[in-house]
Amino acid sequence: MDENMTPNSGGTIQNFVTQSKQTRVLLSTAFVYIRDGCVEYKKCKAILDSASQASFITNNCANLLGLKRNKINIPVGGLNGATATVGQQVNTVLSSKNNEFVMDIEFLIVPKITDLTPSQQIDVTNIQLPKGITLADPQYFEPSKIDILLGAKTFFEILKQNQIRISEEILLQNTYFGYLVTGSVQSSSKKLVVIYLLKTLA
């Protein structure tokens, strides 16, 4: 198509809005409590990763907590063989809100763990949660920054036996921090399509 064409050159422009459905996976997130440098516990947002061999904390979060840093030199591998070297770590204590769960934990310090999670607001109007349960992250459907990543060693320590399946796609998993909302949801996205229609010449 000629980039210089305009409606005045014998054609018309029509706009169409198409709607498609996308599957969005609900990542396991929770609010946890981390002991800071003044031996007080601060609320942090965590993402749980049962496939990670280590736990991580962002540099910004470590600064806010005032944690003492230790120098290290540990290579960390990621997707597609990518590697990076982590130069600092902190040792602290992870706790649930009511201190039902407490454990010593080591975090590797990284500049950033992930982008806002989830990346977009998720429509959860069709998810009917049972009454009286406490969610590990009541705002699991709203994009927010992640402070720490809890790896496999911690992940399996915090799990409780209770599970509640509320649909084929959604499963609630109980933990010491509350129930994780796991599974996937269908979301609709709209896209504007602009079509230039040429006028047939006589």
PDB file of C-alpha atoms in Angstrom:
ATOM      1  CA  MET A   1       0.000   0.000   0.000  1.00  0.00           C
ATOM      2  CA  ASP A   2       1.221   3.481  -0.851  1.00  0.00           C
ATOM      3  CA  GLU A   3       2.119   5.230   2.420  1.00  0.00           C
ATOM      4  CA  ASN A   4       1.013   8.580   0.926  1.00  0.00           C
ATOM      5  CA  MET A   5      -2.561   7.523   0.258  1.00  0.00           C
ATOM      6  CA  THR A   6      -5.256   9.517   2.071  1.00  0.00           C
ATOM      7  CA  PRO A   7      -9.071   9.349   2.126  1.00  0.00           C
ATOM      8  CA  ASN A   8      -9.062  12.138  -0.482  1.00  0.00           C
ATOM      9  CA  SER A   9      -7.285   9.916  -3.013  1.00  0.00           C
ATOM     10  CA  GLY A  10     -10.378   7.867  -3.727  1.00  0.00           C
ATOM     11  CA  GLY A  11     -10.582   5.486  -0.802  1.00  0.00           C
ATOM     12  CA  THR A  12     -12.287   5.137   2.550  1.00  0.00           C
ATOM     13  CA  ILE A  13     -10.976   4.201   5.977  1.00  0.00           C
ATOM     14  CA  GLN A  14     -12.912   1.774   8.158  1.00  0.00           C
ATOM     15  CA  ASN A  15     -12.090   0.959  11.766  1.00  0.00           C
ATOM     16  CA  PHE A  16     -12.851  -2.402  13.327  1.00  0.00           C
ATOM     17  CA  VAL A  17     -12.384  -3.495  16.935  1.00  0.00           C
ATOM     18  CA  THR A  18     -11.547  -7.173  17.310  1.00  0.00           C
ATOM     19  CA  GLN A  19     -11.723  -9.006  20.620  1.00  0.00           C
ATOM     20  CA  SER A  20      -9.688 -12.071  21.503  1.00  0.00           C
ATOM     21  CA  LYS A  21      -9.232 -14.146  24.630  1.00  0.00           C
ATOM     22  CA  GLN A  22      -5.895 -14.786  26.282  1.00  0.00           C
ATOM     23  CA  THR A  23      -4.947 -17.238  29.011  1.00  0.00           C
ATOM     24  CA  ARG A  24      -3.181 -15.595  31.934  1.00  0.00           C
ATOM     25  CA  VAL A  25      -1.335 -17.737  34.454  1.00  0.00           C
ATOM     26  CA  LEU A  26      -1.674 -16.727  38.101  1.00  0.00           C
ATOM     27  CA  LEU A  27       1.794 -16.669  39.653  1.00  0.00           C
ATOM     28  CA  SER A  28       2.090 -17.581  43.336  1.00  0.00           C
ATOM     29  CA  THR A  29       2.626 -14.389  45.340  1.00  0.00           C
ATOM     30  CA  ALA A  30       2.412 -13.701  49.070  1.00  0.00           C
ATOM     31  CA  PHE A  31       2.995 -11.006  51.655  1.00  0.00           C
ATOM     32  CA  VAL A  32       5.664 -12.164  54.099  1.00  0.00           C
ATOM     33  CA  TYR A  33       7.611 -10.615  56.966  1.00  0.00           C
ATOM     34  CA  ILE A  34      11.394 -10.139  56.936  1.00  0.00           C
ATOM     35  CA  ARG A  35      13.493  -9.163  59.970  1.00  0.00           C
ATOM     36  CA  ASP A  36      15.335  -5.903  59.344  1.00  0.00           C
ATOM     37  CA  GLY A  37      18.585  -4.515  60.738  1.00  0.00           C
ATOM     38  CA  CYS A  38      16.774  -3.183  63.833  1.00  0.00           C
ATOM     39  CA  VAL A  39      15.357  -6.662  64.620  1.00  0.00           C
ATOM     40  CA  GLU A  40      11.866  -5.574  63.594  1.00  0.00           C
ATOM     41  CA  TYR A  41       9.741  -7.349  60.996  1.00  0.00           C
ATOM     42  CA  LYS A  42       8.747  -5.564  57.786  1.00  0.00           C
ATOM     43  CA  LYS A  43       6.107  -6.617  55.274  1.00  0.00           C
ATOM     44  CA  CYS A  44       7.458  -7.570  51.831  1.00  0.00           C
ATOM     45  CA  LYS A  45       5.920  -8.880  48.610  1.00  0.00           C
ATOM     46  CA  ALA A  46       7.272 -12.291  47.574  1.00  0.00           C
ATOM     47  CA  ILE A  47       6.942 -14.480  44.519  1.00  0.00           C
ATOM     48  CA  LEU A  48       7.305 -18.225  45.092  1.00  0.00           C
ATOM     49  CA  ASP A  49       9.389 -20.308  42.692  1.00  0.00           C
ATOM     50  CA  SER A  50       9.689 -24.039  43.365  1.00  0.00           C
ATOM     51  CA  ALA A  51      12.213 -24.354  40.504  1.00  0.00           C
ATOM     52  CA  SER A  52      14.749 -21.872  41.901  1.00  0.00           C
ATOM     53  CA  GLN A  53      17.747 -23.252  43.802  1.00  0.00           C
ATOM     54  CA  ALA A  54      18.233 -19.980  45.705  1.00  0.00           C
ATOM     55  CA  SER A  55      16.200 -17.170  47.228  1.00  0.00           C
ATOM     56  CA  PHE A  56      16.692 -13.571  46.083  1.00  0.00           C
ATOM     57  CA  ILE A  57      16.058 -10.049  47.357  1.00  0.00           C
ATOM     58  CA  THR A  58      16.195  -6.798  45.407  1.00  0.00           C
ATOM     59  CA  ASN A  59      18.939  -4.316  46.182  1.00  0.00           C
ATOM     60  CA  ASN A  60      16.321  -1.675  47.002  1.00  0.00           C
ATOM     61  CA  CYS A  61      14.534  -3.936  49.501  1.00  0.00           C
ATOM     62  CA  ALA A  62      17.823  -4.891  51.183  1.00  0.00           C
ATOM     63  CA  ASN A  63      18.612  -1.177  51.569  1.00  0.00           C
ATOM     64  CA  LEU A  64      15.200  -0.403  53.076  1.00  0.00           C
ATOM     65  CA  LEU A  65      15.598  -3.255  55.564  1.00  0.00           C
ATOM     66  CA  GLY A  66      19.106  -2.109  56.516  1.00  0.00           C
ATOM     67  CA  LEU A  67      20.506  -5.634  56.348  1.00  0.00           C
ATOM     68  CA  LYS A  68      24.224  -6.344  56.753  1.00  0.00           C
ATOM     69  CA  ARG A  69      25.744  -7.485  53.468  1.00  0.00           C
ATOM     70  CA  ASN A  70      28.313 -10.212  52.927  1.00  0.00           C
ATOM     71  CA  LYS A  71      30.588 -10.335  49.891  1.00  0.00           C
ATOM     72  CA  ILE A  72      30.297 -13.431  47.712  1.00  0.00           C
ATOM     73  CA  ASN A  73      31.062 -14.478  44.156  1.00  0.00           C
ATOM     74  CA  ILE A  74      28.346 -16.861  42.976  1.00  0.00           C
ATOM     75  CA  PRO A  75      27.384 -17.489  39.327  1.00  0.00           C
ATOM     76  CA  VAL A  76      23.638 -17.716  38.746  1.00  0.00           C
ATOM     77  CA  GLY A  77      22.218 -19.398  35.649  1.00  0.00           C
ATOM     78  CA  GLY A  78      18.952 -18.531  33.927  1.00  0.00           C
ATOM     79  CA  LEU A  79      16.977 -19.235  30.774  1.00  0.00           C
ATOM     80  CA  ASN A  80      18.762 -20.027  27.523  1.00  0.00           C
ATOM     81  CA  GLY A  81      22.054 -20.545  29.360  1.00  0.00           C
ATOM     82  CA  ALA A  82      22.326 -16.919  30.483  1.00  0.00           C
ATOM     83  CA  THR A  83      24.568 -16.424  33.530  1.00  0.00           C
ATOM     84  CA  ALA A  84      25.275 -13.556  35.920  1.00  0.00           C
ATOM     85  CA  THR A  85      27.513 -13.196  38.953  1.00  0.00           C
ATOM     86  CA  VAL A  86      25.990 -12.220  42.297  1.00  0.00           C
ATOM     87  CA  GLY A  87      28.388 -10.309  44.545  1.00  0.00           C
ATOM     88  CA  GLN A  88      26.430  -9.860  47.797  1.00  0.00           C
ATOM     89  CA  GLN A  89      24.134 -11.767  50.121  1.00  0.00           C
ATOM     90  CA  VAL A  90      22.228 -11.160  53.361  1.00  0.00           C
ATOM     91  CA  ASN A  91      21.162 -13.470  56.168  1.00  0.00           C
ATOM     92  CA  THR A  92      17.935 -12.752  58.016  1.00  0.00           C
ATOM     93  CA  VAL A  93      14.704 -14.328  59.280  1.00  0.00           C
ATOM     94  CA  LEU A  94      11.493 -15.042  57.359  1.00  0.00           C
ATOM     95  CA  SER A  95       8.230 -15.071  59.307  1.00  0.00           C
ATOM     96  CA  SER A  96       4.475 -15.277  58.882  1.00  0.00           C
ATOM     97  CA  LYS A  97       2.315 -12.492  60.313  1.00  0.00           C
ATOM     98  CA  ASN A  98       1.391 -14.422  63.470  1.00  0.00           C
ATOM     99  CA  ASN A  99       4.869 -16.005  63.889  1.00  0.00           C
ATOM    100  CA  GLU A 100       3.389 -19.463  63.290  1.00  0.00           C
ATOM    101  CA  PHE A 101       6.187 -19.967  60.781  1.00  0.00           C
ATOM    102  CA  VAL A 102       9.743 -18.693  61.371  1.00  0.00           C
ATOM    103  CA  MET A 103      12.950 -19.719  59.613  1.00  0.00           C
ATOM    104  CA  ASP A 104      16.458 -18.421  58.993  1.00  0.00           C
ATOM    105  CA  ILE A 105      16.996 -17.563  55.358  1.00  0.00           C
ATOM    106  CA  GLU A 106      19.782 -16.452  53.036  1.00  0.00           C
ATOM    107  CA  PHE A 107      19.059 -14.084  50.155  1.00  0.00           C
ATOM    108  CA  LEU A 108      21.247 -13.326  47.158  1.00  0.00           C
ATOM    109  CA  ILE A 109      21.042  -9.624  46.265  1.00  0.00           C
ATOM    110  CA  VAL A 110      20.067  -8.711  42.697  1.00  0.00           C
ATOM    111  CA  PRO A 111      19.101  -5.367  41.101  1.00  0.00           C
ATOM    112  CA  LYS A 112      15.676  -6.636  40.045  1.00  0.00           C
ATOM    113  CA  ILE A 113      13.721  -9.886  40.287  1.00  0.00           C
ATOM    114  CA  THR A 114      10.960  -9.316  37.744  1.00  0.00           C
ATOM    115  CA  ASP A 115       8.716  -6.654  36.244  1.00  0.00           C
ATOM    116  CA  LEU A 116       5.374  -5.789  37.814  1.00  0.00           C
ATOM    117  CA  THR A 117       3.511  -8.998  38.617  1.00  0.00           C
ATOM    118  CA  PRO A 118       1.043  -9.647  37.104  1.00  0.00           C
ATOM    119  CA  SER A 119       2.000  -7.547  34.087  1.00  0.00           C
ATOM    120  CA  GLN A 120      -1.617  -6.355  33.672  1.00  0.00           C
ATOM    121  CA  GLN A 121      -4.716  -6.143  35.841  1.00  0.00           C
ATOM    122  CA  ILE A 122      -6.502  -9.510  35.813  1.00  0.00           C
ATOM    123  CA  ASP A 123     -10.284  -9.754  35.723  1.00  0.00           C
ATOM    124  CA  VAL A 124     -11.219 -12.055  38.618  1.00  0.00           C
ATOM    125  CA  THR A 125     -14.956 -11.334  38.752  1.00  0.00           C
ATOM    126  CA  ASN A 126     -15.684 -14.967  37.843  1.00  0.00           C
ATOM    127  CA  ILE A 127     -13.491 -16.380  40.624  1.00  0.00           C
ATOM    128  CA  GLN A 128     -15.747 -17.167  43.578  1.00  0.00           C
ATOM    129  CA  LEU A 129     -13.535 -17.541  46.650  1.00  0.00           C
ATOM    130  CA  PRO A 130     -14.853 -19.412  49.714  1.00  0.00           C
ATOM    131  CA  LYS A 131     -15.863 -17.190  52.608  1.00  0.00           C
ATOM    132  CA  GLY A 132     -13.649 -16.976  55.659  1.00  0.00           C
ATOM    133  CA  ILE A 133     -10.304 -17.831  54.049  1.00  0.00           C
ATOM    134  CA  THR A 134      -7.194 -15.661  54.270  1.00  0.00           C
ATOM    135  CA  LEU A 135      -5.271 -15.085  51.053  1.00  0.00           C
ATOM    136  CA  ALA A 136      -1.477 -14.927  51.070  1.00  0.00           C
ATOM    137  CA  ASP A 137      -1.811 -11.987  48.662  1.00  0.00           C
ATOM    138  CA  PRO A 138      -5.244 -10.316  48.696  1.00  0.00           C
ATOM    139  CA  GLN A 139      -4.160  -8.164  45.716  1.00  0.00           C
ATOM    140  CA  TYR A 140      -2.911 -11.099  43.609  1.00  0.00           C
ATOM    141  CA  PHE A 141      -4.732  -9.730  40.536  1.00  0.00           C
ATOM    142  CA  GLU A 142      -3.192  -6.227  40.664  1.00  0.00           C
ATOM    143  CA  PRO A 143       0.228  -5.399  39.140  1.00  0.00           C
ATOM    144  CA  SER A 144       2.784  -4.700  41.876  1.00  0.00           C
ATOM    145  CA  LYS A 145       6.533  -4.816  42.424  1.00  0.00           C
ATOM    146  CA  ILE A 146       8.224  -7.926  43.818  1.00  0.00           C
ATOM    147  CA  ASP A 147      10.678  -7.531  46.707  1.00  0.00           C
ATOM    148  CA  ILE A 148      11.883 -11.106  47.162  1.00  0.00           C
ATOM    149  CA  LEU A 149      11.823 -14.511  45.498  1.00  0.00           C
ATOM    150  CA  LEU A 150      11.500 -17.592  47.689  1.00  0.00           C
ATOM    151  CA  GLY A 151      13.202 -20.616  46.152  1.00  0.00           C
ATOM    152  CA  ALA A 152      12.533 -24.354  46.329  1.00  0.00           C
ATOM    153  CA  LYS A 153      13.978 -24.934  49.807  1.00  0.00           C
ATOM    154  CA  THR A 154      11.628 -22.389  51.365  1.00  0.00           C
ATOM    155  CA  PHE A 155       8.695 -23.094  49.048  1.00  0.00           C
ATOM    156  CA  PHE A 156       8.124 -26.630  50.311  1.00  0.00           C
ATOM    157  CA  GLU A 157       8.639 -25.606  53.943  1.00  0.00           C
ATOM    158  CA  ILE A 158       5.761 -23.121  53.904  1.00  0.00           C
ATOM    159  CA  LEU A 159       3.144 -25.430  52.353  1.00  0.00           C
ATOM    160  CA  LYS A 160       0.238 -26.810  54.365  1.00  0.00           C
ATOM    161  CA  GLN A 161      -1.910 -29.802  53.419  1.00  0.00           C
ATOM    162  CA  ASN A 162      -5.164 -27.983  52.671  1.00  0.00           C
ATOM    163  CA  GLN A 163      -6.142 -27.466  49.047  1.00  0.00           C
ATOM    164  CA  ILE A 164      -9.416 -26.100  47.691  1.00  0.00           C
ATOM    165  CA  ARG A 165     -10.337 -26.545  44.035  1.00  0.00           C
ATOM    166  CA  ILE A 166     -12.911 -23.937  43.081  1.00  0.00           C
ATOM    167  CA  SER A 167     -12.940 -24.648  39.320  1.00  0.00           C
ATOM    168  CA  GLU A 168     -11.114 -26.668  36.672  1.00  0.00           C
ATOM    169  CA  GLU A 169      -8.641 -23.801  36.286  1.00  0.00           C
ATOM    170  CA  ILE A 170      -8.283 -22.427  39.833  1.00  0.00           C
ATOM    171  CA  LEU A 171      -6.763 -24.176  42.853  1.00  0.00           C
ATOM    172  CA  LEU A 172      -6.183 -22.639  46.286  1.00  0.00           C
ATOM    173  CA  GLN A 173      -3.107 -23.947  48.120  1.00  0.00           C
ATOM    174  CA  ASN A 174      -2.835 -23.286  51.840  1.00  0.00           C
ATOM    175  CA  THR A 175       0.465 -22.015  53.282  1.00  0.00           C
ATOM    176  CA  TYR A 176       1.661 -20.463  56.534  1.00  0.00           C
ATOM    177  CA  PHE A 177       1.111 -17.072  54.867  1.00  0.00           C
ATOM    178  CA  GLY A 178      -2.447 -17.832  53.748  1.00  0.00           C
ATOM    179  CA  TYR A 179      -3.925 -19.378  50.610  1.00  0.00           C
ATOM    180  CA  LEU A 180      -2.134 -19.023  47.280  1.00  0.00           C
ATOM    181  CA  VAL A 181      -4.398 -18.521  44.258  1.00  0.00           C
ATOM    182  CA  THR A 182      -2.956 -20.691  41.480  1.00  0.00           C
ATOM    183  CA  GLY A 183      -4.065 -21.678  37.990  1.00  0.00           C
ATOM    184  CA  SER A 184      -5.133 -19.611  34.994  1.00  0.00           C
ATOM    185  CA  VAL A 185      -7.894 -17.251  33.895  1.00  0.00           C
ATOM    186  CA  GLN A 186      -9.252 -16.175  30.530  1.00  0.00           C
ATOM    187  CA  SER A 187      -9.061 -12.461  29.804  1.00  0.00           C
ATOM    188  CA  SER A 188     -10.341 -10.500  26.823  1.00  0.00           C
ATOM    189  CA  SER A 189      -8.198  -8.026  24.916  1.00  0.00           C
ATOM    190  CA  LYS A 190      -9.365  -5.563  22.279  1.00  0.00           C
ATOM    191  CA  LYS A 191      -7.379  -4.494  19.232  1.00  0.00           C
ATOM    192  CA  LEU A 192      -8.146  -1.682  16.807  1.00  0.00           C
ATOM    193  CA  VAL A 193      -7.764  -2.678  13.163  1.00  0.00           C
ATOM    194  CA  VAL A 194      -7.645   0.074  10.538  1.00  0.00           C
ATOM    195  CA  ILE A 195      -8.459  -0.967   6.958  1.00  0.00           C
ATOM    196  CA  TYR A 196      -8.022   1.321   3.953  1.00  0.00           C
ATOM    197  CA  LEU A 197     -10.513   0.472   1.204  1.00  0.00           C
ATOM    198  CA  LEU A 198      -9.610   1.567  -2.327  1.00  0.00           C
ATOM    199  CA  LYS A 199     -12.345   2.939  -4.560  1.00  0.00           C
ATOM    200  CA  THR A 200     -12.824   1.012  -7.795  1.00  0.00           C
ATOM    201  CA  LEU A 201     -12.073   3.187 -10.802  1.00  0.00           C
ATOM    202  CA  ALA A 202     -14.687   3.330 -13.574  1.00  0.00           C
TER     203      ALA A 202
END
